[in-house]
CSV table of C-alpha atoms in Angstrom, one decimal:
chain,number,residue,atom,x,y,z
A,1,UNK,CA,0.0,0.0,0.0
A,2,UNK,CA,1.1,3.4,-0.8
A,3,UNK,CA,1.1,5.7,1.8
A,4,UNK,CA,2.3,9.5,1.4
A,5,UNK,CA,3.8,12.2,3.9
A,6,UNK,CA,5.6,15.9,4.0
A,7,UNK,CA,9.0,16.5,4.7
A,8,UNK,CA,9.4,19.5,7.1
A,9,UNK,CA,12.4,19.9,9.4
A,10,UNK,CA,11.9,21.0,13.2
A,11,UNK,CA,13.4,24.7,12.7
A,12,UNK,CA,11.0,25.9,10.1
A,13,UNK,CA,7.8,25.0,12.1
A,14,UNK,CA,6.4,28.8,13.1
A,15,UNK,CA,7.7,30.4,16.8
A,16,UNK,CA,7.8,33.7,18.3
A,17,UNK,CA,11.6,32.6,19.9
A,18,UNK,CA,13.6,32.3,16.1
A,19,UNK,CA,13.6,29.0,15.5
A,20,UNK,CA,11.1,25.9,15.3
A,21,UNK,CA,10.3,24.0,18.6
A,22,UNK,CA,8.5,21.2,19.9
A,23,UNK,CA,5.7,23.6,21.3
A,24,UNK,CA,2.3,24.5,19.9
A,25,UNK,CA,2.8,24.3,16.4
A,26,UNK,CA,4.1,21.3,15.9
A,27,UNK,CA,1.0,20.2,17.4
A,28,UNK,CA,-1.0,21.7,15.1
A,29,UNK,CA,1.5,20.8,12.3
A,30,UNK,CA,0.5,17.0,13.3
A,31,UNK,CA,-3.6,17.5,13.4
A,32,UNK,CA,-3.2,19.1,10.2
A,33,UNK,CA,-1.3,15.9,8.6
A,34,UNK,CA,-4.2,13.9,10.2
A,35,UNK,CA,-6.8,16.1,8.5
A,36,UNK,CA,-5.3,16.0,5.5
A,37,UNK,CA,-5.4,12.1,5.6
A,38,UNK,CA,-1.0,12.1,5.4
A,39,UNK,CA,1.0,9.1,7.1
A,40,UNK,CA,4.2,10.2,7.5
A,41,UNK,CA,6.2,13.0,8.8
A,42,UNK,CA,10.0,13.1,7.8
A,43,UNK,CA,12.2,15.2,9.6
A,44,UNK,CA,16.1,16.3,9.2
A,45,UNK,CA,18.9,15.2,11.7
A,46,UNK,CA,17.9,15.9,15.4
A,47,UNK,CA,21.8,16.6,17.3
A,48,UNK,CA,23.1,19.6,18.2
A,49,UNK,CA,24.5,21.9,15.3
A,50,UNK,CA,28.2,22.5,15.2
A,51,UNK,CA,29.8,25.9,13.9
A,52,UNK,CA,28.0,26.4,10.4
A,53,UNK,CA,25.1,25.0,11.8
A,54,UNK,CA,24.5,22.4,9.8
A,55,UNK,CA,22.4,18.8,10.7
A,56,UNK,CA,24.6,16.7,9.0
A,57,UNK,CA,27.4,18.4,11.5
A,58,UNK,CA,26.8,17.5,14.9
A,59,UNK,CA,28.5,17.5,18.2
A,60,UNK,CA,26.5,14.1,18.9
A,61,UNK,CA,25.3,11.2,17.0
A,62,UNK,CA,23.2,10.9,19.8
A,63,UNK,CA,22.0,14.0,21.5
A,64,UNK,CA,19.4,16.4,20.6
A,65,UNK,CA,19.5,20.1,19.5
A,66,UNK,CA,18.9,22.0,22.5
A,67,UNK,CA,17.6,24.6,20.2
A,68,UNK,CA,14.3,22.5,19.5
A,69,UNK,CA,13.2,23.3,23.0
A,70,UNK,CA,10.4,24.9,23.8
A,71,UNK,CA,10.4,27.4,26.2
A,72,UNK,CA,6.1,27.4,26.6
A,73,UNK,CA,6.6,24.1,27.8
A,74,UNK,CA,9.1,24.7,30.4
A,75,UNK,CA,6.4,27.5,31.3
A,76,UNK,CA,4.5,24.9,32.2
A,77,UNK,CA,6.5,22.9,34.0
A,78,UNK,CA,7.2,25.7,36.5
A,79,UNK,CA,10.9,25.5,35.2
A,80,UNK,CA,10.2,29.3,33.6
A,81,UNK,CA,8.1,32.6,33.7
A,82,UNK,CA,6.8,34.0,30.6
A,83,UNK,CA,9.5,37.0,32.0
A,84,UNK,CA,12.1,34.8,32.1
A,85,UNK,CA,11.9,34.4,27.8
A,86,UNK,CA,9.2,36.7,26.7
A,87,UNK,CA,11.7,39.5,25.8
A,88,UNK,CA,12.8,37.4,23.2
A,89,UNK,CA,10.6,36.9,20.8
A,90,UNK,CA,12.0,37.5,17.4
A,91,UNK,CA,9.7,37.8,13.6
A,92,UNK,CA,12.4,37.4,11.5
A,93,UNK,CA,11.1,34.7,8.9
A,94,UNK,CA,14.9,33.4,9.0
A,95,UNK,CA,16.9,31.1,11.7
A,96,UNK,CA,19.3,33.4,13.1
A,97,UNK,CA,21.7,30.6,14.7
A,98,UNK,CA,24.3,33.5,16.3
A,99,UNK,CA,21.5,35.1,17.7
A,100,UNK,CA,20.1,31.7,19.4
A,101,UNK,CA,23.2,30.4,20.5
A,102,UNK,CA,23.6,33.6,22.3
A,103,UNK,CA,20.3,33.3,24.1
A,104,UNK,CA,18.7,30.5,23.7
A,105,UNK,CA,20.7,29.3,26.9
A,106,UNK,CA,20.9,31.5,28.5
A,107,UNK,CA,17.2,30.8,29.3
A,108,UNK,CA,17.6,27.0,29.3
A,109,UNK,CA,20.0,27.8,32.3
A,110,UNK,CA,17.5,29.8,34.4
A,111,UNK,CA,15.1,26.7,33.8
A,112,UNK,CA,17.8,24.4,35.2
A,113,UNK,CA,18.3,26.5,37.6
A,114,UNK,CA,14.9,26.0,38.3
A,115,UNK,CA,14.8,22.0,38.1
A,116,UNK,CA,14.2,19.6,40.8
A,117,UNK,CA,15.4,16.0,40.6
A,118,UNK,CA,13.2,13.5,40.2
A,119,UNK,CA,13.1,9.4,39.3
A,120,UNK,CA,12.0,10.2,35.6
A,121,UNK,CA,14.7,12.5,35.2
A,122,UNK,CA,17.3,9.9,37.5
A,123,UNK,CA,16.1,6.7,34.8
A,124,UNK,CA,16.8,9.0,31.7
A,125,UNK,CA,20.7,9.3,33.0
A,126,UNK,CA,20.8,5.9,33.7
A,127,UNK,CA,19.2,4.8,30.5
A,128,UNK,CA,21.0,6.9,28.3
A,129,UNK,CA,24.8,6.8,30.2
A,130,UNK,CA,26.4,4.9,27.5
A,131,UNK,CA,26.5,7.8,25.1
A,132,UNK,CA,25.0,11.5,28.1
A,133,UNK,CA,28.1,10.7,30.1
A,134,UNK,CA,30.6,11.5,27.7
A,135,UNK,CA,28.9,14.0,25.8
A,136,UNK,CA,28.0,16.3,28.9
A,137,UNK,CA,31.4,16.0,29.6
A,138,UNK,CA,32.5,16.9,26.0
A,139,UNK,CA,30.3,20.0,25.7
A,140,UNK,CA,31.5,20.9,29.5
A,141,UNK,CA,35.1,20.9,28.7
A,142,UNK,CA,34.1,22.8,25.2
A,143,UNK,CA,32.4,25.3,27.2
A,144,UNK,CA,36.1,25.6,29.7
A,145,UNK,CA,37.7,25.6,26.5
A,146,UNK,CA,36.8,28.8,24.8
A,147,UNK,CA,34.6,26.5,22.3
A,148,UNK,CA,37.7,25.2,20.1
A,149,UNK,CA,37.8,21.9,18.6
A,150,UNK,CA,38.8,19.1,20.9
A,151,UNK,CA,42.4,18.5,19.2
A,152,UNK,CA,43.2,22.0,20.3
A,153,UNK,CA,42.2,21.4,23.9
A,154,UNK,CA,44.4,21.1,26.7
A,155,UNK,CA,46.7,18.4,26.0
A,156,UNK,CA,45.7,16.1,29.3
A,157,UNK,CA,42.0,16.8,27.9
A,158,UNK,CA,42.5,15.7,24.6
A,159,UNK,CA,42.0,11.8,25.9
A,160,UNK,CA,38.7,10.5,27.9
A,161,UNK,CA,40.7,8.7,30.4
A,162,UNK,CA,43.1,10.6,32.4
A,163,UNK,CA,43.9,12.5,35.7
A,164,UNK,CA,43.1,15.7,34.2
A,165,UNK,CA,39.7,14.6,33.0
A,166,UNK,CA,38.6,12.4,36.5
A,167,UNK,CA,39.6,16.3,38.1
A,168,UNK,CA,37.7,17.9,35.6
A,169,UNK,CA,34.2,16.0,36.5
A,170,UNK,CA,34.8,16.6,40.3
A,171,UNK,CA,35.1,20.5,39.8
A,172,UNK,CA,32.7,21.4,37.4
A,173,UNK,CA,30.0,18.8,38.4
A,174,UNK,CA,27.3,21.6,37.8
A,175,UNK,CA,28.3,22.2,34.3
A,176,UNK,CA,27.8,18.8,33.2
A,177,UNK,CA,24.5,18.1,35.1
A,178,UNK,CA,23.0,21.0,33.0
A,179,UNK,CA,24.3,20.0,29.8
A,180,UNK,CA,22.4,16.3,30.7
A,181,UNK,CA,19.3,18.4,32.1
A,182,UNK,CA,19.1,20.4,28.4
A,183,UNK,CA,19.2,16.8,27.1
A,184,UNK,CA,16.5,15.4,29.2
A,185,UNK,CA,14.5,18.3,28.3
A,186,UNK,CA,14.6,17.8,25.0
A,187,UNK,CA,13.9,14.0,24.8
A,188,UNK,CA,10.9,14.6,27.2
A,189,UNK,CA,9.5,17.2,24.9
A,190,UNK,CA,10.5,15.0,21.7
A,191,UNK,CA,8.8,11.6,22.8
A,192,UNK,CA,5.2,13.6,23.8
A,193,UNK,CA,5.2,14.6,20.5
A,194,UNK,CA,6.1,11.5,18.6
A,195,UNK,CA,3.3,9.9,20.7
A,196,UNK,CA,1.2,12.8,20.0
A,197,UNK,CA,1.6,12.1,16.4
A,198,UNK,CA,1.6,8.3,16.5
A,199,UNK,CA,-1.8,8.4,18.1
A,200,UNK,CA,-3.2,10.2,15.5
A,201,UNK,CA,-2.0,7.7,12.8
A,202,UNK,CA,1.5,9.7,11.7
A,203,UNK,CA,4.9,7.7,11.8
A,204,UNK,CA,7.7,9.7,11.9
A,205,UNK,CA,10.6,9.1,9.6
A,206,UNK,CA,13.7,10.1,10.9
A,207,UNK,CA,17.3,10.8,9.0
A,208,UNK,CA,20.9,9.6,10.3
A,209,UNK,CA,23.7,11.2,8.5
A,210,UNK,CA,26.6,8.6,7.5
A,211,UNK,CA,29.2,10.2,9.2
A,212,UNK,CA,30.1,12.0,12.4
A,213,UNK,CA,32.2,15.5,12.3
A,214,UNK,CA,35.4,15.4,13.5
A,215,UNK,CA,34.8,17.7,16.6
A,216,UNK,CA,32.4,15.6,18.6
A,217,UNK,CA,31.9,13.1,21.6
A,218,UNK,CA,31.9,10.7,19.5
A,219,UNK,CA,35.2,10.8,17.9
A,220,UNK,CA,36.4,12.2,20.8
A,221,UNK,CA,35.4,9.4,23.3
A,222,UNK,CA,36.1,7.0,21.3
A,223,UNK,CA,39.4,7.5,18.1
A,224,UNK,CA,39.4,4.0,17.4
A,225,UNK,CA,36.3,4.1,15.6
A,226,UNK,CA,38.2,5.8,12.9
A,227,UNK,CA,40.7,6.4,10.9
A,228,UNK,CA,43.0,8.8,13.1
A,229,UNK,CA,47.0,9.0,13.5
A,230,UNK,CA,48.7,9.1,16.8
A,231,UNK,CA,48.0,13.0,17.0
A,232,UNK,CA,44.3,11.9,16.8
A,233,UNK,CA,44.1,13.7,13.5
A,234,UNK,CA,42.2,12.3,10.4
A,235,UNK,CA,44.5,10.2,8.3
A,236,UNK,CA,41.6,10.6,5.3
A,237,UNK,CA,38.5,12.8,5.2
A,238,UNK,CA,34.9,12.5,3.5
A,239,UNK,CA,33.5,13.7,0.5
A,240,UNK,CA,32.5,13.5,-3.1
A,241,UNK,CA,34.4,13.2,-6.4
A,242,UNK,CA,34.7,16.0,-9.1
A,243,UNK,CA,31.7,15.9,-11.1
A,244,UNK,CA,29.6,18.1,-13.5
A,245,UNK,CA,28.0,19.6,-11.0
A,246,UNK,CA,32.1,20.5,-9.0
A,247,UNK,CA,35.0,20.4,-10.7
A,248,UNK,CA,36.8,20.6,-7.3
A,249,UNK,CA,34.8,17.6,-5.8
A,250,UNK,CA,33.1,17.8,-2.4
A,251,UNK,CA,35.2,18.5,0.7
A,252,UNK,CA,33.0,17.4,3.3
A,253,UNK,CA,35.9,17.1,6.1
A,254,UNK,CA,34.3,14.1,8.4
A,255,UNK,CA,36.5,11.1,10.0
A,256,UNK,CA,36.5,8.3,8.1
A,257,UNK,CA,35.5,5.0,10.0
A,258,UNK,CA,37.9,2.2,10.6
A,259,UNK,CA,35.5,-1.0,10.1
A,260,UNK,CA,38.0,-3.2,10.4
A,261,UNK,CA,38.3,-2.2,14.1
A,262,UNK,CA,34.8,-1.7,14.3
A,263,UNK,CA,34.2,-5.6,13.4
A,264,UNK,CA,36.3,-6.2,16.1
A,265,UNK,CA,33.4,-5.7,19.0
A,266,UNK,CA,30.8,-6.5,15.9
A,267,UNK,CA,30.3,-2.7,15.2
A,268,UNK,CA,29.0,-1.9,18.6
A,269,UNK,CA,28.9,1.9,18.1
A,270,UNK,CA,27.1,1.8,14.9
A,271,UNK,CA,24.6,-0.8,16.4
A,272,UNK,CA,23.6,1.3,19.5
A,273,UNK,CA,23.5,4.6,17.1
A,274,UNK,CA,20.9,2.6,14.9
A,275,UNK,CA,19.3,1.7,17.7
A,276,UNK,CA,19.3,4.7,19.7
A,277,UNK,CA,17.5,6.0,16.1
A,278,UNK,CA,14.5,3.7,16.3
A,279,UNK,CA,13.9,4.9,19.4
A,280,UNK,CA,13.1,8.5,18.4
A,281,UNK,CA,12.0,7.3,15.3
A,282,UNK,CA,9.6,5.0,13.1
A,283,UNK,CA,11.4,4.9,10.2
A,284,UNK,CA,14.7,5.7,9.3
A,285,UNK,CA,16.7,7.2,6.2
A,286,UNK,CA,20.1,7.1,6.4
A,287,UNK,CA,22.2,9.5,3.9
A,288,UNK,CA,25.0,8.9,1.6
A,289,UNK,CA,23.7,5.3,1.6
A,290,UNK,CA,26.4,4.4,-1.2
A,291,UNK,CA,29.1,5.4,1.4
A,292,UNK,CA,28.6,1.6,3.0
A,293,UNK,CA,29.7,-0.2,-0.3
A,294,UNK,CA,32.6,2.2,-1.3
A,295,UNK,CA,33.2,5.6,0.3
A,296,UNK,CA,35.3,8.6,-1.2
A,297,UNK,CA,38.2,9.4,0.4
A,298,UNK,CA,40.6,12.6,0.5
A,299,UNK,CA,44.0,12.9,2.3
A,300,UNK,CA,43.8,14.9,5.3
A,301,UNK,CA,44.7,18.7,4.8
A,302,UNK,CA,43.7,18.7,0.9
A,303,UNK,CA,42.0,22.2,0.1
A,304,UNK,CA,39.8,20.2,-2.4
A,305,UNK,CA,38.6,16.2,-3.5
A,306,UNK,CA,40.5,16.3,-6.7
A,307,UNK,CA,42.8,13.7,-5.2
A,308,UNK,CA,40.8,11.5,-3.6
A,309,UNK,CA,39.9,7.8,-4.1
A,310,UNK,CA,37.4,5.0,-3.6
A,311,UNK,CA,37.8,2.6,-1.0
A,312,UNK,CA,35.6,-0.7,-0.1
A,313,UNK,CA,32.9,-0.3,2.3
A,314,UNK,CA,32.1,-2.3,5.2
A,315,UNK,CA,28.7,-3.2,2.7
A,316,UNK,CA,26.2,-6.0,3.8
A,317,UNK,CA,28.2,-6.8,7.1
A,318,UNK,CA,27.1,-4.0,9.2
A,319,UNK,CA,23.6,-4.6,8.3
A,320,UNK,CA,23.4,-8.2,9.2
A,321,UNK,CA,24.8,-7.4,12.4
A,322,UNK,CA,22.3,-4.9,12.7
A,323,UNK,CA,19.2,-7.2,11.4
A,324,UNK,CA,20.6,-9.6,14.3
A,325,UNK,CA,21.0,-7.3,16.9
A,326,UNK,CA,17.4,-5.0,16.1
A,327,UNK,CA,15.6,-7.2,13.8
A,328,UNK,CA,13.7,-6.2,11.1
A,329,UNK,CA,13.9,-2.5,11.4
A,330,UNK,CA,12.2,0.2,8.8
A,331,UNK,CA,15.7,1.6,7.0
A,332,UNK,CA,14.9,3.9,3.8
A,333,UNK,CA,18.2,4.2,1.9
A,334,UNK,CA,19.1,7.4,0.0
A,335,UNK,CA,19.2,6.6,-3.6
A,336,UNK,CA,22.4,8.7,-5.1
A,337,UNK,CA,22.0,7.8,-8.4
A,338,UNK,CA,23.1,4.6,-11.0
A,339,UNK,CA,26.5,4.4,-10.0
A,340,UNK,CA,25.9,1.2,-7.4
């Protein structure tokens, strides 16, 4: 059976704060699938933007973007006053991502400020420890760290396990708790609205982007996962061949994966990230599809991709392992073309 859908990405929902949210409108944006008898809604990557602000460039293949938040919500919660926000509200018919990331947490702090422990919020950190622990810990030391990328940290800070680090947790405990609070918030607000929208008969497709970026918890927390050197510097970067559409090729600048390490534990990262996936989703796309049979890849430090090369994939392995571990789960592949 066919079944049909719209494609509309979180930020461009309608909001008085500058960006879309999970608040009132995407309420409404779900009743008005319903009426219009749709199925599905499809929605771009969820994590937390990194400098340019893309989705496919995230400092989590995990976390959500705190940005998504909805500060009506938190109203309700007692976690804010309409004071505490309402001086913010913004009409521009554009995202202004300099302008959120200078307030938008500013407010999400006063609401943690706010916040009480309780057992929901205790089983959310325990639930979600494999992947919250190091990434509040990442965005913590970020924060300590003016912002720059993890390879110019602090050399002792540069690795997850050492001194420096176990000092680190025990002095700025309250730094990490709220970047796991903004995280809690978000995947509270997040799941009401998928069930919102599952009850009225609307799946939601989600999208996972093949590749990490180089400055995130991910990489950070764990280098053996890809192609690094000793420094903890990409060896080979991703991105596209020179084309009709390029004649320099695309220089996309992620970390390659090293599946040959990753078979080694039976691609344990990957499996949890897929799985972590189908938990905020019904469906899932995953981009650059073609990247699992044979990915493009450019030396380190090139300006361009005119001299890069294909390499073998890690192919059907991966997703046997993952058909074993998560069964038969709904993966829509993007379709790039004849090549493969």
């Amino acid at each position: 059976m066919r079944k049909s859908g719209i494609l509309l990405h979180i930020s461009a929902l309608p909001n008085k704060y500058g960006i879309g949210t999970f608040g009132k409108e995407a309420y409404e944006f779900v009743d008005f699938l319903n009426d219009a008898g749709q199925s599905y809604w499809q929605v771009l990557p969820l994590g937390p933007t990194t400098f340019g602000d893309s989705p496919y460039q995230s400092f989590s293949a995990f976390a959500g973007n705190p940005y998504f938040i909805d500060f009506d919500l938190l109203k309700e919660e007692k976690l804010l006053k309409k004071s505490d926000y309402d001086y913010l509200k913004n009409q521009n018919d554009r995202v202004d991502f300099e302008w959120l990331y200078i307030n938008k947490y500013k407010v999400l702090r006063k609401a943690f400020n706010n916040f009480f422990i309780n057992n929901d919020y205790l089983c959310f950190l325990k639930e979600n420890s494999y992947w919250l622990d190091d990434y509040a810990l990442f965005m913590a030391i970020k924060e300590n760290q003016n912002n720059n990328n993890w390879s110019q940290w602090e050399t002792d800070l540069k690795k997850r396990e050492t001194k420096a680090i176990k000092e680190f947790i025990i002095n700025n405990q309250k730094e990490i708790d709220f970047w796991k609070f903004v995280q809690y918030v978000f995947f509270k607000q997040w799941f009401n609205l998928k069930n919102y929208a599952n009850k009225k008969g609307i799946k939601i497709i989600g999208d996972v982007p093949i590749y990490v970026a180089y400055d995130s918890s991910d990489v950070w927390a764990n280098p053996y996962n890809w192609q690094l050197d000793e420094n903890y510097q990409p060896t080979k970067v991703a991105g596209c061949p020179p084309d009709a559409f390029s004649a320099l090729g695309q220089l996309w600048g992620n970390p390659i994966y090293d599946y040959k390490k990753m078979k080694k534990d039976n691609y344990n990262w990957w499996i949890e990230r897929v799985k972590k996936a189908f938990e905020m989703f019904d469906t899932v796309r995953i981009d650059h599809f073609r990247g699992f049979s044979a990915y493009y890849a450019i030396p380190y430090g090139d300006k361009d991709a005119c001299d890069g090369h294909w390499e073998e994939g890690v192919a059907i392995d991966l997703f046997n392992k993952i058909k074993e571990k998560l069964g038969n789960v709904e993966i829509i592949a993007e379709d790039l073309g004849f090549l493969t």
